[in-house]
Backbone as JSON, one array per atom type, in Angstrom:
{
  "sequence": "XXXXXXXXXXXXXXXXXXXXXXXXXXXXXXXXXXXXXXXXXXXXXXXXXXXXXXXXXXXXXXXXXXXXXXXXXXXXXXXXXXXXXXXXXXXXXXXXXXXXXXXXXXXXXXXXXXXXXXXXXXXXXXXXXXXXXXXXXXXXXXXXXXXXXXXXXXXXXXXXXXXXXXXXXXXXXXXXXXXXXXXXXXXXXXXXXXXXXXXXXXXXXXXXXXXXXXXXXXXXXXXXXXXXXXX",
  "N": [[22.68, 8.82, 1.44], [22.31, 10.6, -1.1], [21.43, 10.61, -3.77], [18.26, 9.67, -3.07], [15.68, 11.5, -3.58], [12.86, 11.5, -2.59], [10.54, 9.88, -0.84], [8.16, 6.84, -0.39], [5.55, 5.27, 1.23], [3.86, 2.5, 2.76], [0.94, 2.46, 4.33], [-0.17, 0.22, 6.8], [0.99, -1.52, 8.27], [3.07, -0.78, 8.81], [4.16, 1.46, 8.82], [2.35, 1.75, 10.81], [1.44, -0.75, 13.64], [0.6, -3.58, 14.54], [-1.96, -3.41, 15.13], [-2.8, -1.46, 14.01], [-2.03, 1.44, 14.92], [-0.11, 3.87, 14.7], [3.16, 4.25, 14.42], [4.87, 6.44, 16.91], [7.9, 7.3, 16.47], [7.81, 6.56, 13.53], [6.04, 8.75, 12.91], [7.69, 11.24, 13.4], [9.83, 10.88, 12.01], [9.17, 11.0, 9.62], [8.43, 13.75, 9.68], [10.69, 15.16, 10.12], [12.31, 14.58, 7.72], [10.29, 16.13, 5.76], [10.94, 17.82, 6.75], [13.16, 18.75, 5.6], [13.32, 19.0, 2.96], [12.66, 16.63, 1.84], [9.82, 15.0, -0.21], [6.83, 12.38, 1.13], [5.63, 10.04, 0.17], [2.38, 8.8, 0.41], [1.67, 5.54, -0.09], [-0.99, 2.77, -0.24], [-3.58, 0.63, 0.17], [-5.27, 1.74, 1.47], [-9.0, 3.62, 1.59], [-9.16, 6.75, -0.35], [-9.95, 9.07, 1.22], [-9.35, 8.43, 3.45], [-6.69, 8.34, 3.39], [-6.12, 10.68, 2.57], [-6.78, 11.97, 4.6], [-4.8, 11.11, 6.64], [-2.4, 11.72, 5.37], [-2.08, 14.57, 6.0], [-2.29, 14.39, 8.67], [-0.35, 13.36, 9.2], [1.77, 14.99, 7.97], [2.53, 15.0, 5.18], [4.07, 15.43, 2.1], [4.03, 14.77, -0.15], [2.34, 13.59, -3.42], [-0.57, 11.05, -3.48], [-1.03, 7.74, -3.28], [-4.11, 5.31, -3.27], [-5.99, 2.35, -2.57], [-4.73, 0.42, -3.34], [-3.49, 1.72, -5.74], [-5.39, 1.84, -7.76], [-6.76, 4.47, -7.63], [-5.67, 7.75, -7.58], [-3.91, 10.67, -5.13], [-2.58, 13.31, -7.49], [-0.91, 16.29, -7.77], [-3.64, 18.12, -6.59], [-5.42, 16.78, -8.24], [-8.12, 14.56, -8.59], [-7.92, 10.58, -9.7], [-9.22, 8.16, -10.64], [-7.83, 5.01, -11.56], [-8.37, 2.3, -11.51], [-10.41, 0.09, -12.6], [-13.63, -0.64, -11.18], [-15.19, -2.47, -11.74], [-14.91, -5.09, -12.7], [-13.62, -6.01, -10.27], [-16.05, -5.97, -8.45], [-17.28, -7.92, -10.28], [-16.22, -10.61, -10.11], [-16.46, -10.55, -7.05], [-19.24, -11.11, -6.95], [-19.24, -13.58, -8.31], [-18.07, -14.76, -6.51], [-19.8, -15.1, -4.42], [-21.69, -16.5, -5.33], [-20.21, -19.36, -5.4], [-19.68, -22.43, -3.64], [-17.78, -22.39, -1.95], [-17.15, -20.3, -0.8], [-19.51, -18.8, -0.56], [-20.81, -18.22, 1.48], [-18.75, -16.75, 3.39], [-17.77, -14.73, 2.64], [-17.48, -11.32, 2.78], [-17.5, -7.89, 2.74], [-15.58, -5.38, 3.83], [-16.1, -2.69, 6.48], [-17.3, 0.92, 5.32], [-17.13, 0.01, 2.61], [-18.39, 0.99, 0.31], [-17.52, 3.29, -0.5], [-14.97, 2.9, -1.71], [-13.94, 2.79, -4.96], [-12.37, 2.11, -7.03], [-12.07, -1.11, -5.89], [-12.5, -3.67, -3.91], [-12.93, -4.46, -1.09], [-11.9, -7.38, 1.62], [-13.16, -8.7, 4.7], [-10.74, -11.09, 6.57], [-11.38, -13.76, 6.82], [-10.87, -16.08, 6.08], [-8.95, -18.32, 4.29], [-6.75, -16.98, 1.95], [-5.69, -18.03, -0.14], [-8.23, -19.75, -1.14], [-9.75, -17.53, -1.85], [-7.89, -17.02, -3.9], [-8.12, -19.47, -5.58], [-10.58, -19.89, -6.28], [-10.77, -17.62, -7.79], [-9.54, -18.06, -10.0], [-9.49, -18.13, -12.22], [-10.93, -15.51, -13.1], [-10.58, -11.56, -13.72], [-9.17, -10.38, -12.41], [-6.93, -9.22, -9.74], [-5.87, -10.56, -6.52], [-4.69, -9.84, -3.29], [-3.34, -10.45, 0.07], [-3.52, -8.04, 2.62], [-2.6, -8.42, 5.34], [-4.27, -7.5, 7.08], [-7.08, -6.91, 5.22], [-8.49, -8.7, 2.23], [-8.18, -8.04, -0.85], [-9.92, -7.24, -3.84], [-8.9, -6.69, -7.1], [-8.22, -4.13, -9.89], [-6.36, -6.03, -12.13], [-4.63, -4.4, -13.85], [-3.81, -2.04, -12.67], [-1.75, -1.39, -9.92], [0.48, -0.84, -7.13], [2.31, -0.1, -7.95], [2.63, 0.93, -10.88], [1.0, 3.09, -10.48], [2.42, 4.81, -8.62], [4.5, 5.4, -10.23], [3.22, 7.48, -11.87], [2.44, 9.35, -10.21], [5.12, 9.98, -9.1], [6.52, 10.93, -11.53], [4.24, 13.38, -12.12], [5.15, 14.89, -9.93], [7.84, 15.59, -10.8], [9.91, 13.37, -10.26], [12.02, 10.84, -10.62], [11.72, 7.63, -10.32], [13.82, 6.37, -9.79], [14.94, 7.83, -7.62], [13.56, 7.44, -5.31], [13.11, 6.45, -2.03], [10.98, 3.47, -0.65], [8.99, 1.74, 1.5], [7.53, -1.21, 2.56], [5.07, -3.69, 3.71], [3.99, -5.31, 3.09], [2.4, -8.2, 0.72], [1.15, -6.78, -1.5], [2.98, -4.51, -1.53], [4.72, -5.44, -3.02], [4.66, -4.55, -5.92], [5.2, -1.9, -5.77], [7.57, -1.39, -4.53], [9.3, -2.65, -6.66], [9.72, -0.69, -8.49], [10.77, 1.74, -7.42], [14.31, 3.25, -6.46], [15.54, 2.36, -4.16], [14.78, -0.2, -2.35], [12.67, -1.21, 0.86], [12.31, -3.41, 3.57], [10.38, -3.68, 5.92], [10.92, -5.15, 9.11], [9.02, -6.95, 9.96], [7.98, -7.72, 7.82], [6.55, -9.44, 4.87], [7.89, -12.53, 3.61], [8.61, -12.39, 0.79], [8.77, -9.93, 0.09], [10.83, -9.34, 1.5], [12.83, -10.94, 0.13], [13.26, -9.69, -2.29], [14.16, -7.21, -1.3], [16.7, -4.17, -0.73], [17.34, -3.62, 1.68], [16.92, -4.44, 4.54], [14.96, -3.77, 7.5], [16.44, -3.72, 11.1], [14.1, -3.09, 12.96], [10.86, -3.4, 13.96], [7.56, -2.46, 12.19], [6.52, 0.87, 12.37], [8.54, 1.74, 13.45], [11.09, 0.83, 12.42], [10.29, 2.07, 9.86], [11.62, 4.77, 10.28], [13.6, 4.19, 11.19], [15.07, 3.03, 9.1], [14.78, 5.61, 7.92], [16.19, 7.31, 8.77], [18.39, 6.42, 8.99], [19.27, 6.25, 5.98], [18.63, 8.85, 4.59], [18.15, 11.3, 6.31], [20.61, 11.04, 7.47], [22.33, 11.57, 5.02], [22.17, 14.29, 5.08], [22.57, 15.65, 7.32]],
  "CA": [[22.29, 8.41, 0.11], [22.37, 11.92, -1.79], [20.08, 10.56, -5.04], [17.06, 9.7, -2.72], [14.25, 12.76, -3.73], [11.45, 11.22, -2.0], [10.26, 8.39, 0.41], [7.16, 6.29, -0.68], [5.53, 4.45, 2.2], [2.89, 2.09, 2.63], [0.87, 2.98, 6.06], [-0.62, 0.19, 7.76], [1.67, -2.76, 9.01], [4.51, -0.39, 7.55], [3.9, 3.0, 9.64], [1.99, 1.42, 12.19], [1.54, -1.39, 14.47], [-0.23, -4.53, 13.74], [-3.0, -2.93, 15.43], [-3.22, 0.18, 13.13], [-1.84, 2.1, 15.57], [0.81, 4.45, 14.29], [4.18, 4.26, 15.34], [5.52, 7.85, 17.0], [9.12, 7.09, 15.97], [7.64, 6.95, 12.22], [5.89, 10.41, 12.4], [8.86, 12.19, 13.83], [11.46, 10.91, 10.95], [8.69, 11.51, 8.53], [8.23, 14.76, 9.87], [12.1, 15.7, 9.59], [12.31, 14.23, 6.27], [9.56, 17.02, 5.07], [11.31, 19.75, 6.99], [14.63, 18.72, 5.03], [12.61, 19.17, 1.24], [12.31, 15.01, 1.22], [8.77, 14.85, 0.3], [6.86, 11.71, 1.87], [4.25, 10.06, -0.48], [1.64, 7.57, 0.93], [1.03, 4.54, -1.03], [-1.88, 2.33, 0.24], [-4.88, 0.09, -0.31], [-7.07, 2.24, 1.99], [-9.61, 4.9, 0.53], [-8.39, 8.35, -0.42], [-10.86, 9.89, 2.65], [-8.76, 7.69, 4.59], [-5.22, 8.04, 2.89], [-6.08, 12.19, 2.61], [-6.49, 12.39, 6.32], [-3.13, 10.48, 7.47], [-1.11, 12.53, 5.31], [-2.6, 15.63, 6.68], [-1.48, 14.45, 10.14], [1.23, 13.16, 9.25], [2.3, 16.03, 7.1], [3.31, 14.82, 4.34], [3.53, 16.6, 0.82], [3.87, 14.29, -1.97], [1.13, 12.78, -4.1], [-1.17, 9.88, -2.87], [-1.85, 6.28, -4.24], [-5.04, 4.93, -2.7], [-6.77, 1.71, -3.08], [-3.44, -0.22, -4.28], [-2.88, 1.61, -7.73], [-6.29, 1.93, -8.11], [-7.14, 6.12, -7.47], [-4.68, 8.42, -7.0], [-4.35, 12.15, -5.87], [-1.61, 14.28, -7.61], [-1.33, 17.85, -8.29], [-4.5, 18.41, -6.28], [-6.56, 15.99, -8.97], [-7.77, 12.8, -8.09], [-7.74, 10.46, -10.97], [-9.68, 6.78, -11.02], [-7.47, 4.37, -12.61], [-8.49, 1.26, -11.6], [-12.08, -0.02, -12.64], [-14.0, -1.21, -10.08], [-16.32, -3.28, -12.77], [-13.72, -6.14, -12.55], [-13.22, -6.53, -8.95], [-17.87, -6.23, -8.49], [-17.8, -9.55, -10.88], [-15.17, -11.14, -8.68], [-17.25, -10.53, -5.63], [-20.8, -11.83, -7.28], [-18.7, -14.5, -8.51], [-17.7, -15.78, -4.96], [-21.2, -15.21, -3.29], [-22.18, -17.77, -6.18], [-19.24, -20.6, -5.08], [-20.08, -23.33, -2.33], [-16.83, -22.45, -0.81], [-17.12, -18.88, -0.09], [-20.58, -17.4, -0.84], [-21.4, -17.42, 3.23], [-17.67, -16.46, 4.31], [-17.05, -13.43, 2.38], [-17.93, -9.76, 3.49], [-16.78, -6.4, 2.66], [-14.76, -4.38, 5.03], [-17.01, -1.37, 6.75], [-17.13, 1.61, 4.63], [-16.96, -0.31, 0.85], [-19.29, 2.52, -0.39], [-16.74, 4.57, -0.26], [-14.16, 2.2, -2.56], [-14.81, 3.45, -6.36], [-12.0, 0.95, -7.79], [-11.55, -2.43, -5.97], [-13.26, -4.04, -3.22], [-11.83, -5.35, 0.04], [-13.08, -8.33, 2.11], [-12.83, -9.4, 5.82], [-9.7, -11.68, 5.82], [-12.2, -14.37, 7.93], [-10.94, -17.12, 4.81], [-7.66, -18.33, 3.8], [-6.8, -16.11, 0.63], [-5.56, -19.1, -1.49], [-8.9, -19.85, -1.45], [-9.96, -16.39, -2.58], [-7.08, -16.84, -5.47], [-8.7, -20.65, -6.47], [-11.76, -19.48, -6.46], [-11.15, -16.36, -8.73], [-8.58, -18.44, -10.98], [-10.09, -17.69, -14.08], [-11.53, -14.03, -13.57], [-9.74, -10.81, -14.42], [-8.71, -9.85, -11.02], [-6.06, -9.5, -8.83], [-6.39, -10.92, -5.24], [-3.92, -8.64, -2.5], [-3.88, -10.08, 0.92], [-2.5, -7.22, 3.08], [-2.75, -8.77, 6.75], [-5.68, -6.38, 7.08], [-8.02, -7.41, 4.39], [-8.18, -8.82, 1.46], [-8.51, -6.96, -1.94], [-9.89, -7.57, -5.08], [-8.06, -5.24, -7.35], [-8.53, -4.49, -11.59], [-5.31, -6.13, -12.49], [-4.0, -3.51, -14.67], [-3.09, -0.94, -11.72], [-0.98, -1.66, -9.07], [1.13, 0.74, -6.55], [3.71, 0.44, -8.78], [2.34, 1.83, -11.45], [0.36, 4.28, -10.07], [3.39, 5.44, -7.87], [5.47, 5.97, -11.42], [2.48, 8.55, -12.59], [2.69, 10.17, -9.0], [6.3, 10.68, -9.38], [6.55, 11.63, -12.92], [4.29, 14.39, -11.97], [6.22, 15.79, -9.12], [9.14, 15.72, -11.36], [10.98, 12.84, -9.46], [12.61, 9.65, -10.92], [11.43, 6.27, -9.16], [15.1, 5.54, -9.08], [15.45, 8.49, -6.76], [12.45, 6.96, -4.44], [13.42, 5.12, -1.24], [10.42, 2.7, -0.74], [8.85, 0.94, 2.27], [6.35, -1.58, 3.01], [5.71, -4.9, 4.46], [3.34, -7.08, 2.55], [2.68, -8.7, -0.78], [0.35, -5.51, -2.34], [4.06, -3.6, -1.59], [5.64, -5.6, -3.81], [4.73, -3.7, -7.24], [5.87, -0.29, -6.13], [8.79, -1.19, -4.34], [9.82, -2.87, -7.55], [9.89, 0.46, -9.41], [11.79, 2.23, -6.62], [15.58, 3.29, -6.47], [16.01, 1.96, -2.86], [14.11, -1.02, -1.64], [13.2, -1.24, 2.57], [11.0, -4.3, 3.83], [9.97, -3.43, 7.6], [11.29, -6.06, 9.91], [7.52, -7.69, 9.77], [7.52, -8.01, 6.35], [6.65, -11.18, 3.81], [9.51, -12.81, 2.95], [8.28, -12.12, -0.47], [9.29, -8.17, -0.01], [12.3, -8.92, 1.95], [14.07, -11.28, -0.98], [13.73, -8.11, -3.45], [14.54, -5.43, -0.74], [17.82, -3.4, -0.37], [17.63, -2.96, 3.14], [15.6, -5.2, 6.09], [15.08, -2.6, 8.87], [16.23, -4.43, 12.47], [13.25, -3.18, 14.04], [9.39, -3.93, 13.18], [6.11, -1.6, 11.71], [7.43, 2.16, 12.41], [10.5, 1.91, 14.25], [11.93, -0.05, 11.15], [10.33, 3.21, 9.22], [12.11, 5.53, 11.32], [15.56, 3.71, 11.11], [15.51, 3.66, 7.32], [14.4, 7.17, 6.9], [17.37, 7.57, 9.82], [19.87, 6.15, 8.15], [19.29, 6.32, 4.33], [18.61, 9.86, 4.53], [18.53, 12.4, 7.32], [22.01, 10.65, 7.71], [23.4, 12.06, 4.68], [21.32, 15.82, 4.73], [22.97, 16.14, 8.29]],
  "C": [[21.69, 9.62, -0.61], [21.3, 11.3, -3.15], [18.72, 10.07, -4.4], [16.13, 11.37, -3.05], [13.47, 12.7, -2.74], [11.12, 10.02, -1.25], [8.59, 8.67, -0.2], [7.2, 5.04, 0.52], [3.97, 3.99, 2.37], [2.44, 2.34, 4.16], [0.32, 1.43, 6.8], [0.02, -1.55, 7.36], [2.97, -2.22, 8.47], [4.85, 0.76, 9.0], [2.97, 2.56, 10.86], [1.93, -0.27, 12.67], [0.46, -2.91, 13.85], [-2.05, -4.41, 14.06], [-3.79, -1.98, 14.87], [-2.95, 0.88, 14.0], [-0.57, 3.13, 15.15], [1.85, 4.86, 15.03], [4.83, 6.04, 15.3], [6.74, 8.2, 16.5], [8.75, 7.5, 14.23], [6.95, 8.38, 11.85], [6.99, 11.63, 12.6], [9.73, 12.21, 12.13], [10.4, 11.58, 9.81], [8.65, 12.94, 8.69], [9.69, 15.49, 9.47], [12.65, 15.73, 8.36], [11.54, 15.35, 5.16], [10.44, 18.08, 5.47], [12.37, 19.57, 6.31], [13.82, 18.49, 3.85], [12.56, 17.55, 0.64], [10.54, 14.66, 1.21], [7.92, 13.42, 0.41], [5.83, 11.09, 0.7], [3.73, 8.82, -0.13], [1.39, 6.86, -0.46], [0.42, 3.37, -0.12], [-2.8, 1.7, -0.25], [-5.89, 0.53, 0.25], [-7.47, 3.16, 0.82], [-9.04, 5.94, 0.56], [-8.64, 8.94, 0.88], [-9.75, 9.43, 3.12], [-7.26, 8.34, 4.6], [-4.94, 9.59, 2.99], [-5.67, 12.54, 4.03], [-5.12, 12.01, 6.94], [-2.16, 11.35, 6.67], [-1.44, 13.49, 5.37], [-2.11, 15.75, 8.21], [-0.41, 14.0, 10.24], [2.18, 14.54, 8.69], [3.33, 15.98, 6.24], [2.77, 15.59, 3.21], [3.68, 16.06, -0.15], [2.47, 13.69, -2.13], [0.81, 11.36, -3.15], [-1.55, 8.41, -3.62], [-2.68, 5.72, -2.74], [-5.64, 3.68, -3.3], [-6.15, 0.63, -3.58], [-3.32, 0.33, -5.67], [-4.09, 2.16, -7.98], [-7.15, 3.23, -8.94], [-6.06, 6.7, -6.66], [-5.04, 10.4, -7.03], [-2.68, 12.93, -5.87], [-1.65, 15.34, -8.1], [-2.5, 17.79, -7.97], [-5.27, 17.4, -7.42], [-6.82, 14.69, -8.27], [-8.84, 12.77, -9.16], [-8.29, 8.5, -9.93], [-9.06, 5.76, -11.72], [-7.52, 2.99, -12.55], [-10.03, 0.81, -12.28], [-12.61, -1.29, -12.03], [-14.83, -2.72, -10.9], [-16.08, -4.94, -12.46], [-14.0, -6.69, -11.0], [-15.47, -6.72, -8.31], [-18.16, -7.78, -9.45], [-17.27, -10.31, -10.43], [-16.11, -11.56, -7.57], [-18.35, -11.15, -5.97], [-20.05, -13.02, -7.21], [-18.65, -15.49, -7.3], [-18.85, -15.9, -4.37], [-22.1, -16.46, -4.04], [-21.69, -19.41, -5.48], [-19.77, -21.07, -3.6], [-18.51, -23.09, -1.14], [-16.57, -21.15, -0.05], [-18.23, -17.67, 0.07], [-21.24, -17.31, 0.65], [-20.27, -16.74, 4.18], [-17.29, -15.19, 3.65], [-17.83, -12.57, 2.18], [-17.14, -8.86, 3.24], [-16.66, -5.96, 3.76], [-15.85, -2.87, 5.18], [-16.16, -0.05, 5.67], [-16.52, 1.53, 3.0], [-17.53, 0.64, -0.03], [-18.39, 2.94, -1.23], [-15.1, 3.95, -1.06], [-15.1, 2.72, -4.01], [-13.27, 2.6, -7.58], [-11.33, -0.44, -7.63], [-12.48, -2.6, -4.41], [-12.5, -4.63, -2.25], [-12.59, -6.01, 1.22], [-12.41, -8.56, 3.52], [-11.42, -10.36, 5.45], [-10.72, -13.3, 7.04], [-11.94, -15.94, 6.84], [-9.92, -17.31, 4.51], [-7.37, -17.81, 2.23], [-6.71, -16.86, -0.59], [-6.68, -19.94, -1.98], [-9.55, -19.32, -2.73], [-9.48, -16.83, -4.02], [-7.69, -18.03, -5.84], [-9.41, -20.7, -6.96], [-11.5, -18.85, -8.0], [-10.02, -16.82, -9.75], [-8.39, -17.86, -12.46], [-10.61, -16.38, -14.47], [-10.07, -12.83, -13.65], [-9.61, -10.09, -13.29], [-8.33, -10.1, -10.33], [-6.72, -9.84, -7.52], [-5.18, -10.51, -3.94], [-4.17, -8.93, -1.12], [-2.46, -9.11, 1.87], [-2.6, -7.46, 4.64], [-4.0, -8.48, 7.0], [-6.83, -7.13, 6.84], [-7.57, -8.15, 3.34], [-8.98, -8.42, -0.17], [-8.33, -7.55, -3.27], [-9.7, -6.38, -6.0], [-8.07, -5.51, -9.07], [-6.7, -4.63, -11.35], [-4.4, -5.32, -13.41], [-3.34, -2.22, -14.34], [-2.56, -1.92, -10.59], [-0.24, -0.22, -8.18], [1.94, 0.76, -7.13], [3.56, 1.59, -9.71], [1.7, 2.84, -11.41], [1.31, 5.62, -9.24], [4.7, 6.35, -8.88], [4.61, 7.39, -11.49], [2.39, 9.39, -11.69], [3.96, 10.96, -9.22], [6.33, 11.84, -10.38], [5.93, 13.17, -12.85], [4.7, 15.37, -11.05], [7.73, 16.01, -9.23], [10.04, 15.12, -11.03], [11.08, 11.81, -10.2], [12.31, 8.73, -9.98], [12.69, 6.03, -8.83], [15.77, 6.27, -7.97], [14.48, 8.19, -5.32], [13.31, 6.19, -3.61], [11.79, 4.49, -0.57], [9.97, 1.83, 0.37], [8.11, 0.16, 2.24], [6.48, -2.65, 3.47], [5.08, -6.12, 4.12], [3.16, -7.25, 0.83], [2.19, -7.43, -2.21], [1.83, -4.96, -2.2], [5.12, -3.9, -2.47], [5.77, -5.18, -5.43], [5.68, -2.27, -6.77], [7.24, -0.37, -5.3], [9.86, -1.58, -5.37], [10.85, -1.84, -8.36], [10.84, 1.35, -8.44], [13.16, 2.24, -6.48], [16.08, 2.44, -5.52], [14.63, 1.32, -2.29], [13.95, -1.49, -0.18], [11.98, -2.12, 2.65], [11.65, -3.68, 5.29], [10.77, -4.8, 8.34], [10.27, -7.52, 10.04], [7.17, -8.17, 8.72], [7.61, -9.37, 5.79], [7.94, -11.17, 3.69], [9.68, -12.88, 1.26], [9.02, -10.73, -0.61], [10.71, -8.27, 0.92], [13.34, -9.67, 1.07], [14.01, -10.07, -1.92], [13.87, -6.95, -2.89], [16.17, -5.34, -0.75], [18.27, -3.56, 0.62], [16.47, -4.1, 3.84], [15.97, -4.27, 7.08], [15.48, -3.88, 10.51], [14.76, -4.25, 13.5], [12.07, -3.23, 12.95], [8.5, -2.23, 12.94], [7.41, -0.32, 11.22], [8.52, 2.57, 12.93], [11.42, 1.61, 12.81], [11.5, 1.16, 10.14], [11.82, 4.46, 9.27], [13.51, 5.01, 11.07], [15.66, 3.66, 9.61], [15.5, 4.73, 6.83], [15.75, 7.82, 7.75], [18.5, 7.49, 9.3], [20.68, 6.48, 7.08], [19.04, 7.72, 4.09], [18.3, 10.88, 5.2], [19.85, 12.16, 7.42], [22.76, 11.6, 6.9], [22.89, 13.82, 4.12], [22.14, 16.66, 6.27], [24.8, 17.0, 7.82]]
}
């Protein structure tokens, strides 16, 4: 697939294991994929700290979306575009409600979030969303956690303004991930890949379902769809 540029990949139930464990199969292809000028760009709901370090060992070289959409870093800047303001009245909000103000908890290291907030998943989310019906914030559960997010960023759009400045076309993007937060930026993407694990939300609008699960199912799309046709 000669018009892929770039691979955008979400890391954690995508690139690794349901454990967070990162599949070896997915650092290899990613790794080949960089040495062949395909560069790799994380998109994620963890923190930058977090999202900086994995593509450091992973060694990847495109731009970063952190936070879902939220804060991103391209061309060495990192840029705030969600506002946290939103997702902090959300959270009071619920510690108020009889149905969730003793069950919901921030995920260790919230500090360290600067535009959305992410909670234990210790609560069924459609709660979360009943609850927060009426406020101005998204609700994102990603297996993981679950994330209250300013509705006005997403990885989609944050993944366009990534591109754009590394001079690439989304329609030249091939696209992974495996849960419902993945379904903005795989939208915008040329080439759509749900993981094997994935919602069945992200596998009716994908391209491609990988046969195998997490990073193997990385690894065989980045296998197929392009080392295939660079060989």
């Amino acid at each position: 697939m000669n018009s892929i540029k770039a691979i955008a990949l979400d890391i954690d139930g995508t690139i690794t294991d349901h454990t967070r464990k990162v599949c070896i199969s997915a650092i290899e292809s990613i790794r080949k994929a960089e040495n062949a000028g395909i560069p790799v760009i994380i998109v994620t709901g963890n923190i930058l700290c977090f999202t900086r370090a994995v593509s450091v060992f992973l060694g990847t070289s495109g731009g970063l979306v952190a936070e879902n959409g939220g804060v991103i870093l391209s061309q060495g800047q990192m840029k705030v575009l969600g506002d946290i303001k939103k997702a902090e009245n959300a959270y009071n909000y619920l510690k108020t409600q009889a149905a969730t103000r003793e069950k919901v908890h921030r995920v260790p290291f919230s500090e360290m979030r600067v535009s959305e907030i992410a909670l234990f998943r210790n609560m069924p989310a459609d709660i979360i969303k009943d609850v927060l019906r009426d406020q101005d914030v998204e609700i994102y559960d990603t297996k993981f956690a679950l994330h209250l997010t300013d509705p006005m960023v997403n990885k989609g759009s944050s993944l366009e303004i990534v591109a754009h400045e590394m001079g690439i076309k989304t329609k030249n993007i091939m696209a992974a991930g495996d849960s419902e937060n993945d379904i903005d930026f795989l939208k915008v993407a040329g080439y759509k890949v749900a993981v094997a694990n994935a919602d069945i939300e992200l596998k009716d609008i994908a391209d491609y379902v990988t046969k195998k699960t997490h990073g193997d199912g990385v690894a065989e799309a980045i296998e197929r769809f392009v080392l295939s046709d660079l060989s």
